Amino acid sequence: MGSNLDAITTVFTEFYYWLTVALMFLIHVGFCMYEVGASRRRNHMHTLMKNSMLIPLVTITFFFFGWWIYWALPQWPIGSGIDFETAAANSPLSENMGTNLGDRITGVFWAAFLLFSWTAASIVSGSVIERINSGAFWILAVLIGSVAWIIDAAWGWHYGGWMVQYLGYHDAYASGVIHAIAGGFALGVLFVLGPRLGKFAADGTPRDIMPHNPWFVCIGLFLIYTGFWGFYVACNVPLIDPGGIGGQITGETWTATTIYLTPTTLGAITVNFLMSLSGGMLIGYMVSKGNAFWTYSGGLAGIITASAGNDLYHPIQAMIIGGIGTYLAYKLHFWVENRFKIDDAVGAVAVHGYAGVIGLLICGFVLWGHPSSPYEGYAPITPWGQLGGAIIMFGVLGFLPGWVGAKILSALGILRIPKEVELLGLDFASAKEEEAAAHEVRETAKSMV
Amino acid sequence: MSTTGISSWAVDLADIGAVYPFQGAEVIFLLIGLAFWLWWHVWSIKAENARHQEKIANHGSAENIKDALENHH
């Protein structure tokens, strides 16, 4: 920090990312609430622990190797290869990762990315409730949270990523790099895991397994909206001068940028966040005939669909795109459930996966020809570049690792809980203890009368 | 002598980088961390499996399961 202006910029950036982390924590609170609310009473504490323990596991593994992956692989396997030098500065062996008065940014930047990692794993968590072994899920959580998603971030969510350079891939607020990949991963796991006992009738007709607390589910989704604000601003670089970008931009005007270092404004993404949320809620309410869960989920799907291009869209475009994504995601959820007998307990594959893919594709048309990067020689945004990106996000780095990981865990006999435990309920033993304790207190109280 | 390399704050902060203790031992920290992480996965899977087996042994009869389905929703 050579001057006071440098110092203010650095400390502002440090504080900015720190604030996004605190806000994004609410995403996880929301995920826990809605997942527990969606589970049946006999499973809810187990459900809570399954999701909660991904926090420490993804955190430590993201420290051990996730962050290194992000800086090592932007140009691998297409491009100039593994960047060992830049990655070394972000490895767990680097002095930048500890208390370091010469580097105030790496730690908060790492943490912002980490909260994205939690989100990716948590999206998967909701879809597999009430029948997956927690230990198996935690391995899958590390696979999506500290490996798969961060590879896609290196490729398509980095100013030097090969997908940006060669495909013109544009995904400013992570329609694909978080949501499509997590939805695809969840679908891959669900294909192997199978539905909850009783979900489908003998003729294949799906049954509704009702949440034990719908109000809890909705408040959880509301909290995810709240945390989403942190997610959005964490996707930006808050303040940078053209010299710092080092691209084709001329002049002295400092700006906020996307992760690709392309200019945008906080004002734009704030309006577009709200308009896409609104489009999603309005269509969600309409298509579900006023169902609260799908209305709130529609809000999320709306934001997720518009996120790829919300750095540039007009607000009304954001609203329409959010509505289209929500409508299609809702229809696809029930079509896939019926056609493939997939039991996605919270609709995560639809809200995150399908909406994310749809958002990437729409972005390719609406932003067709816009420069994907401030650097010379990068491909512009195109529908085919976005299609390629969607296939990589949902299929190659999402569905495939989820399916393979689940297959391996299934072959080891640790993917799914035993049938008797599923029928008894995961919390059965503790519920019996609580009953016994309550009975004893009641009997004691009666003896005092 | 200090574990952090800083024994006085009579310094120009521009010259100061890392200040955490035992710098140079990062490889050992990492190995400990990796071992703890991997051990935790193995432990959690074994412990969970043991709990399932205990639950089945104590409560897994058809009668108990039917009763549980009636009383634990």
Coordinates of C-alpha atoms in Angstrom, one line a residue:
Chain A
M1 CA 0.0 0.0 0.0
G2 CA 2.2 2.8 -1.3
S3 CA -0.2 5.7 -0.9
N4 CA -3.3 6.6 1.1
L5 CA -5.4 6.1 -2.0
D6 CA -4.0 2.6 -2.3
A7 CA -4.6 1.9 1.3
I8 CA -8.2 3.1 1.2
T9 CA -8.9 1.0 -1.9
T10 CA -7.3 -2.0 -0.4
V11 CA -9.0 -1.8 2.9
F12 CA -12.3 -1.0 1.2
T13 CA -12.0 -4.1 -1.0
E14 CA -11.0 -6.2 2.0
F15 CA -14.1 -4.9 3.9
Y16 CA -16.3 -5.3 0.9
Y17 CA -15.6 -9.0 0.5
W18 CA -15.7 -9.6 4.3
L19 CA -19.3 -8.1 4.2
T20 CA -20.3 -10.4 1.4
V21 CA -19.1 -13.4 3.5
A22 CA -21.3 -12.4 6.4
L23 CA -24.3 -11.9 4.2
M24 CA -23.7 -15.2 2.3
F25 CA -23.7 -17.0 5.6
L26 CA -27.5 -16.4 5.6
I27 CA -27.7 -18.6 2.4
H28 CA -26.6 -21.5 4.5
V29 CA -28.9 -20.7 7.4
G30 CA -31.7 -20.6 4.8
F31 CA -30.8 -23.9 3.2
C32 CA -30.7 -25.6 6.6
M33 CA -34.1 -24.1 7.5
Y34 CA -35.8 -25.1 4.3
E35 CA -34.2 -28.6 4.2
V36 CA -35.2 -29.3 7.8
G37 CA -38.7 -27.9 7.1
A38 CA -39.1 -30.1 4.1
S39 CA -38.1 -33.3 5.9
R40 CA -40.4 -35.3 8.0
R41 CA -40.3 -34.9 11.8
R42 CA -38.7 -38.2 12.3
N43 CA -35.6 -37.1 10.2
H44 CA -35.2 -33.5 10.9
M45 CA -32.2 -33.4 13.3
H46 CA -30.3 -35.8 11.1
T47 CA -31.1 -33.6 8.1
L48 CA -29.8 -30.6 9.9
M49 CA -26.6 -32.2 10.8
K50 CA -26.1 -33.6 7.3
N51 CA -26.2 -30.1 5.9
S52 CA -24.4 -28.3 8.7
M53 CA -21.3 -30.6 8.7
L54 CA -20.6 -29.8 5.1
I55 CA -19.5 -26.4 6.4
P56 CA -16.4 -27.5 8.2
L57 CA -15.6 -30.2 5.6
V58 CA -15.8 -28.0 2.6
T59 CA -14.0 -25.2 4.4
I60 CA -10.9 -27.2 5.3
T61 CA -10.7 -29.0 1.9
F62 CA -11.2 -25.7 0.1
F63 CA -8.3 -24.5 2.1
F64 CA -6.2 -27.6 1.4
F65 CA -6.7 -27.8 -2.4
G66 CA -9.9 -26.0 -3.7
W67 CA -8.4 -22.5 -3.8
W68 CA -5.2 -23.9 -5.5
I69 CA -7.4 -25.5 -8.2
Y70 CA -8.9 -22.1 -9.0
W71 CA -5.6 -20.4 -9.7
A72 CA -3.9 -23.4 -11.3
L73 CA -6.4 -24.5 -13.9
P74 CA -7.8 -21.5 -15.9
Q75 CA -5.8 -22.6 -18.9
W76 CA -5.9 -26.3 -18.4
P77 CA -6.4 -28.6 -20.3
I78 CA -7.0 -26.1 -23.2
G79 CA -4.6 -23.3 -23.4
S80 CA -1.2 -22.8 -21.7
G81 CA -1.5 -25.5 -19.1
I82 CA -1.4 -25.6 -15.3
D83 CA -0.3 -22.3 -13.8
F84 CA 1.8 -23.5 -10.9
E85 CA 3.3 -20.1 -10.2
T86 CA 0.1 -18.2 -9.6
A87 CA -1.4 -21.2 -7.8
A88 CA 1.5 -21.5 -5.4
A89 CA 0.7 -18.0 -4.1
N90 CA -2.8 -19.4 -3.2
S91 CA -1.8 -22.8 -1.9
P92 CA -2.1 -23.8 1.8
L93 CA 1.7 -23.5 1.9
S94 CA 1.7 -19.9 0.9
E95 CA 2.4 -17.1 3.4
N96 CA -0.5 -15.2 1.8
M97 CA -3.0 -17.7 3.4
G98 CA -1.9 -16.8 7.0
T99 CA -1.9 -13.5 8.8
N100 CA 0.1 -11.4 6.5
L101 CA 0.4 -7.6 6.6
G102 CA 1.5 -7.5 3.0
D103 CA -1.6 -9.2 1.7
R104 CA -5.0 -8.2 2.9
I105 CA -7.1 -9.4 0.0
T106 CA -6.3 -13.1 -0.5
G107 CA -8.0 -14.2 2.7
V108 CA -11.3 -12.4 2.2
F109 CA -11.4 -13.4 -1.5
W110 CA -10.8 -17.0 -0.5
A111 CA -13.6 -16.8 2.0
A112 CA -16.0 -15.3 -0.6
F113 CA -15.3 -18.2 -2.9
L114 CA -15.6 -20.6 0.0
L115 CA -19.2 -19.5 0.6
F116 CA -20.0 -20.2 -3.0
S117 CA -18.6 -23.7 -2.4
W118 CA -20.9 -24.2 0.6
T119 CA -23.8 -23.1 -1.6
A120 CA -22.9 -25.6 -4.3
A121 CA -22.8 -28.5 -1.8
S122 CA -25.9 -27.3 0.1
I123 CA -28.0 -27.3 -3.1
V124 CA -27.2 -31.0 -3.5
S125 CA -28.0 -31.6 0.2
G126 CA -31.6 -30.7 -0.1
S127 CA -32.4 -33.0 -2.9
V128 CA -31.2 -36.2 -1.2
I129 CA -32.7 -35.8 2.2
E130 CA -34.1 -38.7 4.3
R131 CA -32.3 -41.6 2.6
I132 CA -28.6 -40.8 2.0
N133 CA -26.0 -41.7 4.5
S134 CA -24.5 -38.5 6.0
G135 CA -21.0 -39.9 5.6
A136 CA -21.5 -40.5 1.9
F137 CA -23.1 -37.1 1.4
W138 CA -20.1 -35.4 3.1
I139 CA -17.7 -37.1 0.6
L140 CA -20.0 -35.9 -2.3
A141 CA -20.1 -32.4 -0.7
V142 CA -16.3 -32.2 -0.8
L143 CA -16.4 -33.4 -4.4
I144 CA -18.8 -30.7 -5.6
G145 CA -17.7 -28.0 -3.1
S146 CA -13.9 -28.2 -3.3
V147 CA -13.3 -29.9 -6.6
A148 CA -15.9 -29.9 -9.3
W149 CA -17.3 -26.4 -9.0
I150 CA -14.0 -24.7 -8.5
I151 CA -12.7 -26.4 -11.7
D152 CA -15.6 -24.8 -13.5
A153 CA -14.9 -21.5 -11.9
A154 CA -11.3 -21.7 -13.1
W155 CA -12.5 -22.5 -16.6
G156 CA -15.5 -20.2 -16.9
W157 CA -15.5 -17.7 -14.0
H158 CA -12.0 -16.3 -14.1
Y159 CA -10.7 -13.4 -16.2
G160 CA -8.2 -15.8 -17.8
G161 CA -10.3 -18.9 -18.1
W162 CA -10.2 -20.9 -21.3
M163 CA -14.0 -21.0 -21.6
V164 CA -14.1 -17.2 -21.5
Q165 CA -11.2 -16.9 -24.0
Y166 CA -12.3 -19.5 -26.5
L167 CA -16.1 -19.8 -26.1
G168 CA -16.9 -16.3 -25.0
Y169 CA -18.6 -17.9 -22.0
H170 CA -20.4 -15.3 -19.9
D171 CA -21.9 -16.1 -16.5
A172 CA -21.6 -13.0 -14.4
Y173 CA -23.6 -14.1 -11.3
A174 CA -23.2 -17.8 -11.7
S175 CA -26.2 -19.3 -13.4
G176 CA -24.0 -22.0 -14.6
V177 CA -20.9 -22.0 -12.4
I178 CA -22.8 -22.6 -9.2
H179 CA -26.4 -23.4 -10.0
A180 CA -26.3 -25.5 -13.2
I181 CA -23.4 -27.5 -11.9
A182 CA -25.0 -28.2 -8.5
G183 CA -28.3 -29.1 -10.1
G184 CA -26.6 -31.4 -12.5
F185 CA -24.5 -33.0 -9.7
A186 CA -27.7 -33.5 -7.7
L187 CA -29.4 -35.2 -10.6
G188 CA -26.5 -37.5 -11.1
V189 CA -26.6 -38.5 -7.4
L190 CA -30.4 -38.9 -7.5
F191 CA -30.2 -41.3 -10.4
V192 CA -28.1 -43.7 -8.3
L193 CA -29.6 -43.0 -4.9
G194 CA -33.2 -43.6 -5.9
P195 CA -36.4 -42.2 -4.4
R196 CA -37.5 -42.2 -0.8
L197 CA -39.6 -45.3 0.2
G198 CA -43.2 -44.6 -0.6
K199 CA -42.5 -41.7 -3.0
F200 CA -43.9 -43.5 -6.0
A201 CA -46.9 -45.8 -6.2
A202 CA -46.6 -49.2 -7.7
D203 CA -47.8 -47.8 -11.0
G204 CA -45.2 -45.1 -10.9
T205 CA -47.5 -42.3 -9.9
P206 CA -45.6 -39.8 -7.6
R207 CA -46.9 -39.1 -4.2
D208 CA -46.5 -35.8 -2.3
I209 CA -44.3 -36.3 0.8
M210 CA -45.4 -33.2 2.6
P211 CA -42.9 -31.0 4.5
H212 CA -43.3 -31.2 8.3
N213 CA -43.2 -27.4 8.5
P214 CA -44.1 -25.4 5.4
W215 CA -43.7 -22.1 7.2
F216 CA -40.1 -23.1 8.1
V217 CA -39.4 -23.9 4.4
C218 CA -40.7 -20.5 3.2
I219 CA -38.7 -18.6 5.8
G220 CA -35.7 -20.6 4.8
L221 CA -36.1 -19.6 1.2
F222 CA -36.6 -16.0 2.3
L223 CA -33.3 -16.1 4.1
I224 CA -31.7 -17.5 0.9
Y225 CA -32.9 -14.4 -0.9
T226 CA -31.3 -12.3 1.8
G227 CA -28.0 -14.1 1.5
F228 CA -28.2 -13.9 -2.2
W229 CA -27.4 -10.2 -2.0
G230 CA -24.0 -11.1 -0.6
F231 CA -23.6 -13.7 -3.3
Y232 CA -24.3 -11.1 -6.0
V233 CA -21.9 -8.4 -4.8
A234 CA -19.3 -11.0 -4.1
C235 CA -19.3 -11.8 -7.8
N236 CA -18.0 -8.2 -8.5
V237 CA -14.6 -6.6 -8.2
P238 CA -15.8 -3.5 -6.3
L239 CA -13.3 -0.9 -7.5
I240 CA -10.5 -1.1 -10.0
D241 CA -8.7 1.4 -12.3
P242 CA -8.1 0.6 -16.0
G243 CA -4.4 0.3 -15.3
G244 CA -5.2 -2.5 -12.9
I245 CA -7.3 -4.3 -15.5
G246 CA -4.5 -3.9 -18.1
G247 CA -6.9 -4.6 -21.0
Q248 CA -8.2 -2.6 -23.8
I249 CA -10.1 -0.1 -21.7
T250 CA -8.7 3.4 -22.0
G251 CA -8.8 6.6 -19.8
E252 CA -8.7 7.0 -16.0
T253 CA -12.3 6.1 -15.0
W254 CA -12.4 3.6 -12.1
T255 CA -15.2 1.1 -12.1
A256 CA -16.8 -1.9 -10.6
T257 CA -16.4 -5.0 -12.8
T258 CA -17.6 -8.5 -13.0
I259 CA -15.3 -11.4 -12.3
Y260 CA -14.2 -11.1 -15.9
L261 CA -13.1 -7.5 -15.3
T262 CA -15.8 -6.3 -17.6
P263 CA -17.4 -3.1 -16.4
T264 CA -20.8 -3.0 -14.6
T265 CA -22.4 -1.1 -11.7
L266 CA -23.8 -2.1 -8.4
G267 CA -26.9 -0.1 -9.3
A268 CA -27.5 -2.3 -12.4
I269 CA -27.2 -5.6 -10.6
T270 CA -29.3 -4.4 -7.7
V271 CA -32.2 -3.4 -9.9
N272 CA -31.9 -6.6 -12.1
F273 CA -31.7 -8.8 -9.0
L274 CA -35.0 -7.4 -7.8
M275 CA -36.7 -7.5 -11.2
S276 CA -35.6 -11.1 -11.9
L277 CA -36.8 -12.1 -8.4
S278 CA -40.1 -10.4 -9.2
G279 CA -40.5 -12.1 -12.6
G280 CA -39.8 -15.5 -10.9
M281 CA -42.2 -15.0 -8.0
L282 CA -45.0 -13.8 -10.3
I283 CA -44.7 -16.7 -12.6
G284 CA -44.0 -19.1 -9.8
Y285 CA -47.3 -18.0 -8.1
M286 CA -49.2 -18.3 -11.3
V287 CA -47.9 -21.6 -12.6
S288 CA -48.2 -23.3 -9.1
K289 CA -51.6 -21.8 -8.5
G290 CA -50.4 -19.9 -5.4
N291 CA -48.4 -22.7 -3.8
A292 CA -46.1 -21.0 -1.3
F293 CA -43.1 -23.3 -1.8
W294 CA -43.1 -22.9 -5.6
T295 CA -43.7 -19.2 -5.4
Y296 CA -40.6 -18.7 -3.2
S297 CA -38.7 -21.2 -5.3
G298 CA -39.8 -19.3 -8.3
G299 CA -38.2 -16.1 -7.0
L300 CA -34.9 -18.0 -6.6
A301 CA -35.3 -19.6 -10.1
G302 CA -36.0 -16.1 -11.5
I303 CA -32.8 -14.7 -10.1
I304 CA -30.8 -17.8 -11.1
T305 CA -32.1 -17.7 -14.7
A306 CA -31.2 -14.0 -15.2
S307 CA -27.9 -14.2 -13.3
A308 CA -25.7 -15.0 -16.3
G309 CA -26.4 -11.6 -17.8
N310 CA -27.6 -9.5 -15.0
D311 CA -24.6 -7.3 -15.2
L312 CA -25.9 -6.0 -18.5
Y313 CA -29.7 -6.7 -18.9
H314 CA -32.3 -4.0 -18.9
P315 CA -34.5 -4.5 -15.8
I316 CA -37.5 -5.5 -17.8
Q317 CA -35.4 -8.1 -19.7
A318 CA -34.3 -9.4 -16.3
M319 CA -38.0 -9.7 -15.2
I320 CA -39.0 -11.5 -18.4
I321 CA -36.0 -13.9 -18.4
G322 CA -36.6 -14.7 -14.7
G323 CA -40.2 -15.5 -15.5
I324 CA -39.4 -17.7 -18.5
G325 CA -36.8 -19.7 -16.5
T326 CA -39.2 -20.2 -13.6
Y327 CA -42.0 -21.5 -15.8
L328 CA -39.7 -23.9 -17.6
A329 CA -38.0 -25.1 -14.4
Y330 CA -41.3 -25.8 -12.8
K331 CA -42.6 -27.8 -15.8
L332 CA -39.4 -29.7 -16.2
H333 CA -39.3 -30.7 -12.5
F334 CA -42.6 -32.5 -12.7
W335 CA -41.9 -33.9 -16.2
V336 CA -38.6 -35.4 -15.0
E337 CA -40.2 -36.7 -11.8
N338 CA -42.8 -38.5 -13.8
R339 CA -40.7 -39.7 -16.7
F340 CA -37.6 -40.9 -14.8
K341 CA -39.0 -41.4 -11.2
I342 CA -36.6 -38.9 -9.8
D343 CA -37.3 -37.9 -6.2
D344 CA -35.8 -34.4 -5.8
A345 CA -37.2 -33.6 -2.4
V346 CA -36.9 -29.8 -2.6
G347 CA -36.9 -29.2 -6.4
A348 CA -33.2 -28.3 -6.3
V349 CA -32.4 -29.8 -9.7
A350 CA -35.1 -27.6 -11.2
V351 CA -34.6 -24.4 -9.4
H352 CA -30.8 -24.4 -9.7
G353 CA -30.0 -26.8 -12.5
Y354 CA -32.6 -26.3 -15.1
A355 CA -33.0 -22.6 -14.4
G356 CA -29.3 -22.2 -14.5
V357 CA -29.0 -23.9 -17.9
I358 CA -31.9 -22.0 -19.3
G359 CA -30.3 -18.7 -18.1
L360 CA -27.0 -19.5 -19.8
L361 CA -28.8 -20.2 -23.1
I362 CA -31.0 -17.1 -23.0
C363 CA -27.9 -15.0 -22.2
G364 CA -26.2 -16.3 -25.4
F365 CA -29.0 -14.8 -27.5
V366 CA -29.7 -11.6 -25.6
L367 CA -26.0 -10.6 -25.2
W368 CA -24.9 -12.0 -28.6
G369 CA -21.8 -10.2 -29.8
H370 CA -21.0 -8.4 -26.5
P371 CA -17.3 -8.7 -25.6
S372 CA -16.8 -11.4 -22.9
S373 CA -13.6 -9.8 -21.7
P374 CA -11.7 -6.5 -21.8
Y375 CA -8.7 -8.4 -23.2
E376 CA -7.9 -8.6 -26.9
G377 CA -8.4 -11.9 -28.7
Y378 CA -11.2 -13.2 -26.5
A379 CA -14.3 -14.7 -28.2
P380 CA -17.5 -12.6 -27.9
I381 CA -20.6 -13.9 -26.2
T382 CA -22.6 -16.2 -28.5
P383 CA -25.5 -18.7 -28.3
W384 CA -23.2 -21.6 -29.2
G385 CA -20.5 -20.6 -26.7
Q386 CA -23.2 -20.5 -24.0
L387 CA -24.6 -23.8 -25.1
G388 CA -21.1 -25.4 -24.8
G389 CA -20.7 -23.8 -21.4
A390 CA -24.1 -25.1 -20.3
I391 CA -23.2 -28.7 -21.3
I392 CA -19.9 -28.4 -19.5
M393 CA -21.5 -27.0 -16.3
F394 CA -24.5 -29.2 -16.0
G395 CA -23.2 -32.3 -17.7
V396 CA -19.5 -32.7 -17.7
L397 CA -18.7 -31.1 -14.3
G398 CA -22.1 -31.6 -12.7
F399 CA -24.0 -34.7 -13.6
L400 CA -21.0 -36.9 -14.5
P401 CA -19.0 -36.5 -11.2
G402 CA -22.2 -36.8 -9.2
W403 CA -23.2 -40.0 -10.9
V404 CA -19.7 -41.5 -10.8
G405 CA -19.2 -40.5 -7.2
A406 CA -22.6 -41.9 -6.1
K407 CA -21.9 -45.1 -8.1
I408 CA -18.6 -45.6 -6.3
L409 CA -20.2 -45.0 -2.9
S410 CA -23.1 -47.3 -3.7
A411 CA -20.6 -50.1 -4.8
L412 CA -19.0 -49.6 -1.4
G413 CA -22.3 -50.1 0.3
I414 CA -22.3 -46.7 2.0
L415 CA -24.5 -44.5 -0.1
R416 CA -28.0 -45.2 1.2
I417 CA -29.2 -45.9 4.7
P418 CA -30.7 -49.3 5.5
K419 CA -34.3 -49.8 4.7
E420 CA -35.3 -50.4 8.4
V421 CA -33.6 -47.1 9.4
E422 CA -35.4 -45.2 6.7
L423 CA -38.7 -46.6 7.9
L424 CA -38.0 -46.1 11.5
G425 CA -36.7 -42.6 10.8
L426 CA -33.2 -41.3 11.2
D427 CA -34.0 -39.6 14.5
F428 CA -35.8 -42.7 15.9
A429 CA -33.4 -43.5 18.7
S430 CA -33.2 -39.9 20.0
A431 CA -37.0 -39.5 19.6
K432 CA -37.4 -42.6 21.8
E433 CA -35.0 -41.2 24.4
E434 CA -36.9 -37.8 24.4
E435 CA -40.2 -39.7 24.8
A436 CA -38.8 -41.7 27.7
A437 CA -37.4 -38.5 29.3
A438 CA -40.7 -36.7 28.9
H439 CA -42.7 -39.6 30.2
E440 CA -40.5 -39.7 33.3
V441 CA -41.0 -36.0 34.0
R442 CA -44.7 -36.4 33.5
E443 CA -44.9 -39.3 35.9
T444 CA -42.8 -37.4 38.5
A445 CA -45.1 -34.4 38.2
K446 CA -48.1 -36.7 38.6
S447 CA -46.7 -38.1 41.8
M448 CA -46.5 -34.6 43.2
V449 CA -50.2 -34.0 42.9
Chain B
M1 CA 13.2 -14.5 20.0
S2 CA 9.6 -14.8 18.9
T3 CA 7.5 -17.6 17.3
T4 CA 6.2 -15.0 14.8
G5 CA 9.4 -13.5 13.8
I6 CA 8.3 -10.2 15.3
S7 CA 9.9 -9.2 18.5
S8 CA 9.2 -5.5 18.4
W9 CA 6.7 -3.2 16.6
A10 CA 9.5 -0.7 16.0
V11 CA 9.3 -1.4 12.3
D12 CA 8.1 0.0 9.0
L13 CA 4.9 -2.0 8.3
A14 CA 5.7 -1.8 4.6
D15 CA 8.6 -4.2 5.3
I16 CA 6.4 -6.8 7.2
G17 CA 4.7 -9.7 5.6
A18 CA 3.6 -12.9 7.3
V19 CA 3.3 -12.7 11.1
Y20 CA 1.8 -16.1 12.0
P21 CA 3.8 -18.4 14.3
F22 CA 6.2 -21.1 13.1
Q23 CA 6.6 -19.9 9.6
G24 CA 8.3 -22.4 7.5
A25 CA 6.4 -25.4 9.0
E26 CA 3.5 -25.1 6.6
V27 CA 4.1 -28.5 5.1
I28 CA 3.8 -30.1 8.5
F29 CA 0.6 -28.1 9.2
L30 CA -0.8 -29.3 5.9
L31 CA 0.0 -32.9 6.5
I32 CA -1.6 -32.8 9.9
G33 CA -4.7 -31.1 8.4
L34 CA -5.0 -33.6 5.6
A35 CA -4.6 -36.6 7.9
F36 CA -7.2 -35.2 10.3
W37 CA -9.7 -34.6 7.4
L38 CA -9.3 -38.1 5.9
W39 CA -9.5 -39.7 9.4
W40 CA -12.7 -37.8 10.1
H41 CA -14.4 -39.2 7.0
V42 CA -13.4 -42.8 7.9
W43 CA -14.5 -42.3 11.5
S44 CA -17.9 -40.7 10.6
I45 CA -18.8 -43.5 8.1
K46 CA -17.9 -46.2 10.6
A47 CA -19.7 -44.4 13.5
E48 CA -22.8 -43.9 11.4
N49 CA -22.9 -47.5 10.2
A50 CA -22.5 -48.7 13.8
R51 CA -25.5 -46.5 14.8
H52 CA -27.6 -47.9 12.0
Q53 CA -26.8 -51.4 13.0
E54 CA -27.5 -50.7 16.7
K55 CA -30.9 -49.1 15.7
I56 CA -31.8 -52.1 13.6
A57 CA -30.8 -54.5 16.4
N58 CA -32.8 -52.7 19.0
H59 CA -35.8 -51.5 17.1
G60 CA -35.8 -53.1 13.7
S61 CA -38.6 -55.7 14.2
A62 CA -41.6 -55.5 11.9
E63 CA -43.8 -54.6 14.9
N64 CA -41.5 -51.8 16.0
I65 CA -41.3 -50.4 12.6
K66 CA -45.1 -50.4 12.2
D67 CA -45.4 -48.7 15.6
A68 CA -42.8 -46.1 14.6
L69 CA -44.7 -45.3 11.4
E70 CA -47.8 -44.7 13.5
N71 CA -46.1 -42.6 16.1
H72 CA -43.1 -40.9 14.5
H73 CA -44.1 -39.0 11.4

